[in-house]
Short mmCIF file of C-alpha atoms in Angstrom, two decimals:
data_model
loop_
_atom_site.label_atom_id
_atom_site.label_comp_id
_atom_site.label_asym_id
_atom_site.label_seq_id
_atom_site.Cartn_x
_atom_site.Cartn_y
_atom_site.Cartn_z
CA MET A 15 20.08 -68.83 -254.62
CA THR A 16 20.10 -72.40 -255.96
CA MET A 17 17.96 -75.21 -254.58
CA PRO A 18 20.89 -77.30 -253.25
CA PHE A 19 22.16 -74.23 -251.37
CA LYS A 20 18.72 -73.66 -249.86
CA LEU A 21 18.50 -77.29 -248.80
CA SER A 22 21.97 -77.21 -247.24
CA GLN A 23 21.11 -73.96 -245.45
CA ARG A 24 17.94 -75.50 -244.05
CA ALA A 25 19.89 -78.56 -242.95
CA VAL A 26 22.41 -76.34 -241.14
CA ARG A 27 19.62 -74.42 -239.44
CA LEU A 28 17.85 -77.61 -238.42
CA GLY A 29 21.12 -78.95 -237.06
CA MET A 30 21.72 -75.77 -235.05
CA LEU A 31 18.25 -76.11 -233.53
CA VAL A 32 18.42 -79.84 -232.78
CA VAL A 33 22.08 -80.22 -231.82
CA PRO A 34 21.85 -78.25 -228.52
CA SER A 35 19.03 -80.52 -227.30
CA LEU A 36 20.91 -83.63 -228.37
CA ILE A 37 24.08 -82.40 -226.67
CA THR A 38 22.14 -81.67 -223.49
CA LEU A 39 20.44 -85.06 -223.55
CA GLY A 40 23.68 -86.87 -224.27
CA SER A 41 25.66 -84.94 -221.66
CA VAL A 42 23.10 -85.51 -218.92
CA SER A 43 22.74 -89.19 -219.84
CA VAL A 44 26.49 -89.81 -219.87
CA THR A 45 26.96 -87.87 -216.63
CA ALA A 46 24.14 -89.81 -214.98
CA ALA A 47 25.53 -93.14 -216.17
CA ILE A 48 29.00 -92.25 -214.87
CA ALA A 49 27.53 -91.08 -211.56
CA PHE A 50 25.55 -94.31 -211.16
CA SER A 51 28.61 -96.40 -212.01
CA VAL A 52 30.88 -94.49 -209.64
CA GLN A 53 28.31 -94.66 -206.88
CA GLU A 54 27.85 -98.41 -207.29
CA ARG A 55 31.64 -98.97 -207.34
CA GLU A 56 32.13 -96.84 -204.24
CA LEU A 57 29.31 -98.68 -202.47
CA ARG A 58 30.91 -102.04 -203.29
CA GLU A 59 34.38 -100.87 -202.25
CA THR A 60 33.00 -99.45 -199.01
CA THR A 61 31.19 -102.72 -198.28
CA ALA A 62 34.34 -104.75 -199.02
CA GLU A 63 36.40 -102.60 -196.65
CA ARG A 64 33.73 -102.90 -193.96
CA VAL A 65 33.51 -106.72 -194.03
CA HIS A 66 37.31 -106.99 -194.12
CA GLU A 67 37.71 -104.67 -191.11
CA VAL A 68 35.01 -106.54 -189.16
CA ALA A 69 36.60 -109.92 -189.90
CA SER A 70 40.11 -108.67 -189.07
CA SER A 71 38.96 -107.10 -185.82
CA LEU A 72 37.18 -110.26 -184.67
CA ALA A 73 40.14 -112.47 -185.61
CA GLN A 74 42.34 -110.45 -183.25
CA LEU A 75 40.02 -110.59 -180.21
CA ASP A 76 41.32 -112.60 -177.27
CA GLU A 77 37.81 -113.98 -176.65
CA VAL A 78 37.74 -115.48 -180.15
CA ARG A 79 41.23 -116.89 -179.87
CA GLY A 80 40.53 -118.39 -176.46
CA ALA A 81 37.30 -120.09 -177.57
CA LEU A 82 38.98 -121.54 -180.67
CA GLU A 83 42.00 -122.80 -178.70
CA ALA A 84 39.58 -124.68 -176.47
CA VAL A 85 38.16 -126.70 -179.39
CA THR A 86 41.27 -127.34 -181.47
CA SER A 87 41.23 -130.97 -180.39
CA ALA A 88 37.45 -131.45 -180.84
CA GLY A 89 37.85 -132.80 -184.35
CA THR A 90 40.30 -133.81 -187.02
CA THR A 91 40.40 -133.64 -190.79
CA SER A 92 39.11 -137.19 -191.02
CA ALA A 93 36.63 -136.90 -188.14
CA LEU A 94 35.13 -133.42 -188.12
CA ALA A 95 33.68 -132.01 -184.95
CA ASP A 96 29.88 -131.52 -184.80
CA ALA A 97 27.61 -129.03 -183.07
CA ASP A 98 27.68 -130.94 -179.81
CA ASP A 99 31.47 -130.96 -179.83
CA LEU A 100 31.52 -127.19 -180.41
CA VAL A 101 28.61 -126.19 -178.15
CA GLY A 102 30.85 -124.53 -175.58
CA ALA A 103 32.55 -122.35 -178.16
CA THR A 104 29.18 -121.58 -179.78
CA ASP A 105 27.72 -120.44 -176.46
CA ALA A 106 30.71 -118.15 -175.98
CA LEU A 107 30.96 -116.71 -179.49
CA GLN A 108 27.41 -116.63 -180.94
CA PRO A 109 26.26 -113.68 -178.81
CA LEU A 110 29.34 -111.79 -179.91
CA ALA A 111 28.72 -112.67 -183.55
CA SER A 112 25.05 -111.59 -183.34
CA LEU A 113 26.03 -108.32 -181.68
CA VAL A 114 28.55 -107.56 -184.42
CA GLU A 115 26.01 -108.42 -187.15
CA ASN A 116 23.49 -105.98 -185.72
CA ALA A 117 26.05 -103.27 -185.03
CA THR A 118 27.80 -103.30 -188.42
CA GLY A 119 24.91 -104.24 -190.68
CA VAL A 120 26.61 -107.32 -192.17
CA TYR A 121 24.48 -110.32 -193.07
CA TYR A 122 26.48 -112.93 -191.21
CA VAL A 123 29.50 -113.45 -188.98
CA VAL A 124 30.76 -117.04 -189.16
CA ILE A 125 33.58 -118.32 -186.96
CA THR A 126 34.97 -121.79 -187.72
CA ASP A 127 37.46 -124.15 -186.13
CA ASP A 128 40.69 -125.18 -187.79
CA GLU A 129 38.86 -127.62 -190.10
CA GLY A 130 36.33 -125.02 -191.28
CA VAL A 131 33.40 -126.29 -189.20
CA ARG A 132 31.03 -123.46 -188.29
CA ILE A 133 30.92 -122.50 -184.63
CA THR A 134 28.64 -119.45 -185.21
CA HIS A 135 26.03 -118.76 -187.88
CA PRO A 136 22.76 -116.77 -188.03
CA ASP A 137 20.95 -120.06 -188.88
CA PRO A 138 21.32 -122.58 -186.00
CA ALA A 139 20.98 -125.45 -188.50
CA GLU A 140 24.23 -124.42 -190.14
CA ARG A 141 26.26 -124.59 -186.91
CA GLY A 142 28.46 -127.69 -186.65
CA VAL A 143 28.54 -127.99 -190.48
CA GLN A 144 31.69 -127.44 -192.49
CA VAL A 145 31.57 -124.40 -194.74
CA SER A 146 31.08 -125.17 -198.43
CA THR A 147 33.85 -122.80 -199.41
CA ALA A 148 36.42 -123.60 -196.78
CA ASN A 149 39.25 -121.83 -198.60
CA ALA A 150 42.23 -123.96 -197.69
CA SER A 151 44.39 -120.89 -198.32
CA VAL A 152 42.69 -119.08 -195.46
CA LEU A 153 43.22 -122.02 -193.05
CA ALA A 154 46.78 -121.99 -194.29
CA GLY A 155 47.14 -118.37 -193.11
CA GLU A 156 46.17 -116.20 -196.13
CA ALA A 157 43.23 -113.76 -195.96
CA PHE A 158 40.54 -113.75 -198.68
CA HIS A 159 37.95 -111.25 -199.88
CA GLY A 160 35.61 -111.54 -202.88
CA THR A 161 32.20 -112.82 -203.98
CA GLU A 162 31.27 -116.47 -203.42
CA GLU A 163 28.16 -118.60 -203.58
CA GLY A 164 27.17 -119.82 -200.10
CA ALA A 165 24.20 -121.36 -198.34
CA SER A 166 22.39 -118.00 -198.32
CA GLY A 167 23.23 -117.14 -201.92
CA PRO A 168 26.05 -115.08 -203.48
CA SER A 169 27.68 -112.70 -201.04
CA LEU A 170 30.60 -110.32 -200.85
CA ARG A 171 32.73 -111.75 -198.07
CA ALA A 172 36.01 -111.47 -196.26
CA LYS A 173 37.77 -114.41 -194.55
CA VAL A 174 40.60 -113.86 -192.11
CA PRO A 175 42.58 -116.62 -190.37
CA VAL A 176 42.70 -116.69 -186.56
CA VAL A 177 46.26 -117.35 -185.38
CA GLY A 178 47.07 -118.81 -181.97
CA PRO A 179 49.91 -117.74 -179.67
CA ASP A 180 52.28 -120.17 -181.27
CA GLY A 181 51.57 -118.82 -184.80
CA VAL A 182 49.42 -121.81 -185.82
CA VAL A 183 46.05 -121.15 -187.51
CA ILE A 184 43.31 -122.28 -185.13
CA GLY A 185 40.28 -121.15 -187.15
CA MET A 186 38.92 -118.36 -189.30
CA VAL A 187 36.39 -115.54 -189.22
CA ALA A 188 34.15 -115.08 -192.27
CA VAL A 189 32.02 -111.92 -192.60
CA GLY A 190 29.65 -111.43 -195.55
CA VAL A 191 27.03 -109.15 -197.07
CA LEU A 192 24.55 -110.59 -199.56
CA GLU A 193 24.85 -109.35 -203.13
CA SER A 194 21.07 -108.82 -203.11
CA SER A 195 21.51 -106.40 -200.21
CA ILE A 196 24.20 -104.50 -202.12
CA SER A 197 21.86 -104.31 -205.12
CA GLU A 198 19.08 -102.95 -202.92
CA ASP A 199 21.41 -100.30 -201.54
CA SER A 200 22.45 -99.40 -205.08
CA ALA A 201 18.82 -99.14 -206.17
CA GLU A 202 18.07 -96.91 -203.18
CA ALA A 203 21.00 -94.67 -203.99
CA LEU A 204 19.87 -94.60 -207.61
CA GLY A 205 16.41 -93.53 -206.48
CA GLU A 206 17.92 -90.64 -204.53
CA LEU A 207 20.03 -89.55 -207.49
CA LEU A 208 17.34 -90.03 -210.15
CA PRO A 209 15.24 -86.92 -209.27
CA TRP A 210 18.35 -84.75 -209.58
CA THR A 211 19.13 -86.34 -212.92
CA ILE A 212 15.61 -85.80 -214.21
CA SER A 213 15.65 -82.20 -212.96
CA ALA A 214 18.96 -81.58 -214.71
CA LEU A 215 17.58 -83.14 -217.90
CA VAL A 216 14.39 -81.03 -217.77
CA LEU A 217 16.28 -77.82 -217.05
CA GLY A 218 18.85 -78.59 -219.73
CA THR A 219 16.12 -79.36 -222.26
CA LEU A 220 14.25 -76.17 -221.40
CA ALA A 221 17.45 -74.14 -221.67
CA SER A 222 18.38 -75.70 -225.01
CA SER A 223 14.80 -75.21 -226.25
CA ALA A 224 14.93 -71.55 -225.24
CA LEU A 225 18.25 -71.24 -227.05
CA ALA A 226 16.83 -72.97 -230.12
CA PHE A 227 13.79 -70.68 -230.04
CA ALA A 228 16.02 -67.60 -229.83
CA VAL A 229 18.18 -68.86 -232.69
CA GLU A 230 15.14 -69.68 -234.83
CA ARG A 231 13.66 -66.27 -234.08
CA ARG A 232 16.91 -64.68 -235.15
CA PHE A 233 16.91 -66.78 -238.33
CA ARG A 234 13.38 -65.65 -239.14
CA ARG A 235 14.30 -62.01 -238.64
CA LEU A 236 17.32 -62.46 -240.89
CA ASP A 237 15.15 -64.19 -243.49
CA ALA A 238 12.66 -61.33 -243.34
CA LEU A 239 15.45 -58.78 -243.73
CA ALA A 240 16.95 -60.75 -246.62
CA ALA A 241 13.58 -60.94 -248.34
CA GLU A 242 13.02 -57.23 -247.78
CA HIS A 243 16.45 -56.37 -249.16
CA ALA A 244 15.89 -58.61 -252.19
CA GLN A 245 12.52 -56.95 -252.77
CA MET A 246 14.06 -53.50 -252.48
CA ARG A 247 16.81 -54.47 -254.93
CA ARG A 248 14.23 -55.65 -257.46
CA THR A 249 12.15 -52.52 -256.93
CA THR A 250 15.18 -50.24 -257.19
CA THR A 251 16.26 -51.92 -260.41
CA ALA A 252 12.77 -51.60 -261.88
CA LEU A 253 12.50 -47.95 -260.84
CA ARG A 254 15.95 -47.18 -262.25
CA GLU A 255 14.98 -48.70 -265.58
CA GLN A 256 11.65 -46.86 -265.57
CA SER A 257 13.35 -43.59 -264.61
CA HIS A 258 15.80 -43.93 -267.52
CA GLU A 259 12.98 -44.72 -269.93
CA PHE A 260 10.85 -41.86 -268.59
CA SER A 261 13.75 -39.41 -268.93
CA THR A 262 14.22 -40.44 -272.55
CA ARG A 263 10.52 -39.96 -273.33
CA MET A 264 10.44 -36.58 -271.59
CA HIS A 265 13.32 -35.43 -273.80
CA VAL A 266 11.29 -36.49 -276.84
CA VAL A 267 8.22 -34.60 -275.57
CA HIS A 268 10.34 -31.54 -274.78
CA GLY A 269 11.79 -31.58 -278.28
CA LEU A 270 8.37 -31.81 -279.91
CA VAL A 271 6.88 -29.02 -277.80
CA SER A 272 9.91 -26.72 -278.22
CA ARG A 273 9.54 -27.00 -282.03
CA GLY A 274 5.83 -26.20 -281.79
CA ASP A 275 4.69 -29.73 -282.74
CA THR A 276 2.02 -29.77 -280.01
CA GLN A 277 -0.27 -32.24 -281.71
CA ASP A 278 2.59 -34.63 -282.37
CA ALA A 279 3.58 -34.35 -278.72
CA LEU A 280 0.05 -35.16 -277.58
CA GLU A 281 -0.14 -38.14 -279.92
CA TYR A 282 3.26 -39.38 -278.70
CA ILE A 283 2.16 -39.09 -275.05
CA ASP A 284 -1.09 -40.90 -275.80
CA GLU A 285 0.86 -43.64 -277.57
CA VAL A 286 3.26 -44.13 -274.65
CA VAL A 287 0.71 -43.76 -271.83
CA PRO A 288 -2.91 -43.69 -273.01
CA VAL A 289 -4.49 -40.74 -271.22
CA ARG A 290 -7.56 -41.70 -269.20
CA THR A 291 -10.53 -39.45 -269.96
CA ALA A 292 -13.41 -41.64 -268.76
CA GLY A 293 -15.41 -40.43 -265.78
CA VAL A 294 -13.97 -36.89 -265.71
CA GLY A 295 -17.18 -34.97 -266.16
CA ALA A 296 -17.94 -34.48 -262.45
CA SER A 297 -17.58 -31.02 -261.00
CA ASP A 298 -15.56 -29.94 -257.96
CA SER A 299 -16.56 -27.62 -255.12
CA THR A 300 -13.89 -25.06 -256.05
CA ASP A 301 -14.00 -21.57 -257.49
CA SER A 302 -14.47 -21.98 -261.27
CA SER A 303 -13.19 -18.45 -261.90
CA ARG A 304 -9.70 -19.46 -260.77
CA HIS A 305 -7.52 -21.34 -263.21
CA LEU A 306 -5.29 -23.83 -261.38
CA PRO A 307 -3.86 -25.95 -264.22
CA LEU A 308 -1.94 -28.55 -262.23
CA LEU A 309 -4.75 -29.05 -259.73
CA ASP A 310 -7.33 -29.38 -262.49
CA ALA A 311 -5.16 -31.83 -264.41
CA THR A 312 -4.55 -33.86 -261.26
CA THR A 313 -8.24 -34.14 -260.35
CA GLN A 314 -9.05 -35.14 -263.93
CA ALA A 315 -6.33 -37.82 -263.96
CA VAL A 316 -7.34 -39.19 -260.54
CA ARG A 317 -11.02 -39.41 -261.57
CA ALA A 318 -10.10 -41.28 -264.74
CA GLU A 319 -7.77 -43.67 -262.97
CA LEU A 320 -10.26 -44.48 -260.20
CA HIS A 321 -13.03 -44.89 -262.77
CA GLU A 322 -10.99 -47.70 -264.36
CA LEU A 323 -10.65 -49.27 -260.91
CA GLY A 324 -14.44 -49.19 -260.43
CA ALA A 325 -14.43 -46.28 -257.98
CA GLN A 326 -15.72 -42.71 -258.07
CA ALA A 327 -13.58 -39.78 -256.94
CA SER A 328 -14.92 -36.49 -255.66
CA PHE A 329 -13.04 -33.40 -254.52
CA ASP A 330 -13.72 -30.64 -251.97
CA LEU A 331 -11.09 -28.00 -252.77
CA GLU A 332 -10.52 -24.57 -251.25
CA LEU A 333 -7.14 -23.38 -252.52
CA ASP A 334 -6.04 -19.90 -253.57
CA GLU A 335 -2.98 -21.05 -255.53
CA ASP A 336 -2.10 -24.02 -257.67
CA ILE A 337 -0.45 -27.11 -256.19
CA ASP A 338 3.05 -28.38 -256.93
CA ASP A 339 4.42 -31.76 -257.96
CA GLY A 340 4.89 -32.92 -254.35
CA VAL A 341 1.20 -32.37 -253.55
CA VAL A 342 0.29 -34.13 -256.81
CA THR A 343 2.36 -37.13 -255.68
CA VAL A 344 0.57 -37.27 -252.31
CA ILE A 345 -2.97 -36.89 -253.68
CA ALA A 346 -2.54 -39.28 -256.63
CA ASN A 347 -0.97 -42.05 -254.56
CA LEU A 348 -3.45 -41.82 -251.68
CA CYS A 349 -6.47 -41.86 -254.02
CA ARG A 350 -5.01 -44.68 -256.13
CA ASN A 351 -4.28 -46.70 -252.99
CA ALA A 352 -7.91 -46.33 -251.88
CA GLY A 353 -9.20 -47.51 -255.25
CA GLU A 354 -6.85 -50.48 -255.38
CA ALA A 355 -7.85 -51.44 -251.82
CA GLY A 356 -11.47 -51.92 -252.93
CA ALA A 357 -13.14 -48.59 -252.23
CA SER A 358 -16.06 -47.46 -254.41
CA GLN A 359 -16.16 -43.85 -253.13
CA VAL A 360 -13.09 -41.66 -252.55
CA LEU A 361 -13.32 -38.09 -251.25
CA CYS A 362 -10.29 -35.79 -251.37
CA THR A 363 -10.44 -32.59 -249.31
CA LEU A 364 -7.82 -29.84 -249.57
CA ARG A 365 -7.58 -26.64 -247.52
CA GLU A 366 -4.90 -23.98 -247.13
CA SER A 367 -3.73 -22.48 -243.84
CA ASP A 368 -0.60 -20.43 -243.04
CA SER A 369 1.33 -21.50 -246.13
CA ARG A 370 0.47 -25.16 -245.49
CA ILE A 371 -1.85 -27.43 -247.40
CA ILE A 372 -4.06 -29.60 -245.21
CA GLY A 373 -5.64 -32.61 -246.85
CA LEU A 374 -7.92 -35.57 -246.16
CA VAL A 375 -8.49 -38.65 -248.31
CA ASP A 376 -11.53 -40.65 -247.13
CA ASP A 377 -12.81 -43.88 -248.64
CA ASP A 378 -15.52 -46.47 -248.02
CA GLY A 379 -13.20 -49.47 -248.45
CA PRO A 380 -12.51 -52.34 -246.03
CA GLY A 381 -10.25 -50.19 -243.83
CA LEU A 382 -7.07 -51.26 -242.01
CA ASP A 383 -6.54 -53.31 -238.86
CA ALA A 384 -4.36 -52.00 -236.03
CA GLU A 385 -1.33 -54.06 -237.04
CA ALA A 386 -1.43 -52.92 -240.67
CA SER A 387 -1.90 -49.29 -239.61
CA GLY A 388 1.41 -49.39 -237.78
CA ARG A 389 3.31 -50.75 -240.80
CA ILE A 390 1.49 -49.26 -243.78
CA PHE A 391 4.17 -46.64 -244.52
CA ALA A 392 7.05 -49.14 -244.29
CA PRO A 393 9.02 -49.78 -247.50
CA GLY A 394 7.60 -52.75 -249.40
CA PHE A 395 4.52 -53.20 -247.20
CA SER A 396 1.28 -53.88 -249.05
CA SER A 397 -1.94 -55.73 -248.31
CA LYS A 398 -2.38 -56.48 -252.03
CA ALA A 399 -0.87 -59.26 -254.10
CA ASP A 400 2.20 -58.61 -256.27
CA PRO A 401 1.77 -60.58 -259.52
CA SER A 402 4.64 -58.72 -261.19
CA GLY A 403 7.24 -59.75 -258.61
CA LEU A 404 8.75 -56.25 -258.79
CA GLY A 405 7.36 -55.21 -255.44
CA ARG A 406 4.43 -53.23 -254.07
CA GLY A 407 4.12 -50.86 -251.14
CA ILE A 408 5.98 -48.12 -253.03
CA GLY A 409 3.26 -45.44 -253.24
CA LEU A 410 2.56 -44.95 -249.54
CA GLU A 411 6.23 -45.00 -248.66
CA LEU A 412 6.77 -42.34 -251.35
CA VAL A 413 3.92 -40.30 -249.83
CA ARG A 414 5.53 -40.50 -246.38
CA ARG A 415 8.93 -39.40 -247.70
CA THR A 416 7.38 -36.54 -249.70
CA VAL A 417 5.37 -35.25 -246.74
CA THR A 418 8.20 -35.48 -244.20
CA SER A 419 10.66 -33.84 -246.59
CA ARG A 420 8.33 -30.83 -246.65
CA ARG A 421 8.13 -30.62 -242.83
CA GLY A 422 4.72 -32.23 -242.80
CA ALA A 423 3.02 -35.22 -241.22
CA ILE A 424 0.57 -37.94 -242.22
CA GLU A 425 -1.71 -40.14 -240.14
CA VAL A 426 -4.12 -42.96 -240.90
CA GLY A 427 -7.40 -43.64 -239.09
CA ALA A 428 -11.08 -44.42 -239.55
CA SER A 429 -13.03 -42.58 -242.24
CA ARG A 430 -16.48 -41.05 -241.97
CA LEU A 431 -17.30 -43.03 -245.13
CA GLY A 432 -16.63 -46.29 -243.28
CA GLY A 433 -13.18 -47.13 -244.61
CA SER A 434 -9.79 -45.49 -244.07
CA ARG A 435 -8.84 -41.85 -243.71
CA PHE A 436 -5.40 -40.44 -244.54
CA ALA A 437 -4.92 -37.00 -243.01
CA PHE A 438 -1.85 -35.00 -244.04
CA GLU A 439 -0.40 -31.54 -244.03
CA ILE A 440 2.45 -30.33 -246.19
CA GLU A 441 4.32 -27.08 -246.48
CA ARG A 442 3.83 -25.06 -249.64
CA LEU A 443 6.89 -24.40 -251.73
CA PRO A 444 7.90 -20.73 -251.78
#
C-alpha cells in the first residue's frame, strides 16, 4: 500500500467521521434560520392584517361617521381646526379609540378630520395637530398600509378613509403597532423556539457522534483484520519457503543415511542446523532401563535450547512407551515459549493414563494477565517483539491445533513456580 493511498484513505475516513456532524449542524442551523424567518414573516403579516381590520371596522361605524360629519366645517385646508374646535368629536371618539387599543393590543388608534387633524390620540398633546404623514391618497379615498415614521417612532400602520353618506371622504382612521413592539414579539417567539432548536442540535450531534463512533470502531476492526491477514500471509509465505527448503534437506539426509554415510549425514545436519549440546547433562526422573529414543532426544534438545535462552529445563517423566511427533511439537513449543518469555526455570511433567498423555509445563516467568490468557492461542498473538517482520505467535497456535486434532485440550493458568502453567492432555496414536 503506497503512502498517497494511505493518506487518501485516512482523508476519506476522516471525512466520513466529520461529515455527519457537519451535515447535522448545517441542517439544524438552516432549519432554525428558516423557522425564525417564517415565524417573523407570519408575525408581521398577522399584525398587518390585524391593524387593517381594526381600521376598516372603525371606519364603518356609524358613531365614527356621525362624529366626523359634525366637524367637517370646523376647519379648512388653509385654516385647520384645533383641539378646541374638535373637542366635541374627541369626547365622543376618544373613549372608543382607547377601548379598541386595549382590546386589540394596537399601539394607537388615531381618527382625523378631512384635513388630517387628529381627533383622537393616546397622547393628549397630539390631539388637534395635523398628522405628519397625512397621506393625501387616503383622504382622496384610497386605503394605505405599511411602515412609516411617526411621532412615536416607526410603526406598521393601516389608514382607511371614512366616507360619508354622500360618498365624500370626511376623515380617516389610522391604526398602528410600533416596530419595536413587533421586534419584541419576534424576540419572545425566538426565545420559545430556541430551546427546541438547541435540543435538536444536541440530539443531532449526539446521534452523529454515536454514528461516527460506530463507523470508527468498524474501521478499527477492519484495520485489525487487515493487519492480521497481512501477517498471516507473510507467515504463510515464510513457512511455505521453509517447508520447501526443509523437504529438500530431508531428502539429502535420507539419501546419505540410506547409503550408509551416517557420519556425512550428521555433519550435514550440523552444518544446516548446529545441534545444541550445551546443558544436556542433567538427569530425568524416568526409568533409565527403558530406551525411549524420541523422548530422550526431545528432552536433550529442549535442555540445550533453553540453556541458550538462559533457562534451565527439568523433566518429571513417567511413560511406558515413547512419544510421537505430535507430543514432541507440544512439549518443544511450550518449553521454548516459557524460555522466550523470560523464565529461568521450566519443569515439564508427563504422565500416561488410559491411552492419553497428560502433561504440565510450569515456569517461573512473569506469567500472563487475564486478557492475554484469553487470546494466547489465537493465530499471530504474541507478547514478544517481532524483529523479523515474518510474524510471531505461531508456536502456541500450532500447539492448540495439534492438541485439538488429537481429541485433547489445553489450558493456561498460574504455576506453582510463580509464572505460567500450561496443562494439556493428548491422545496417544495407536
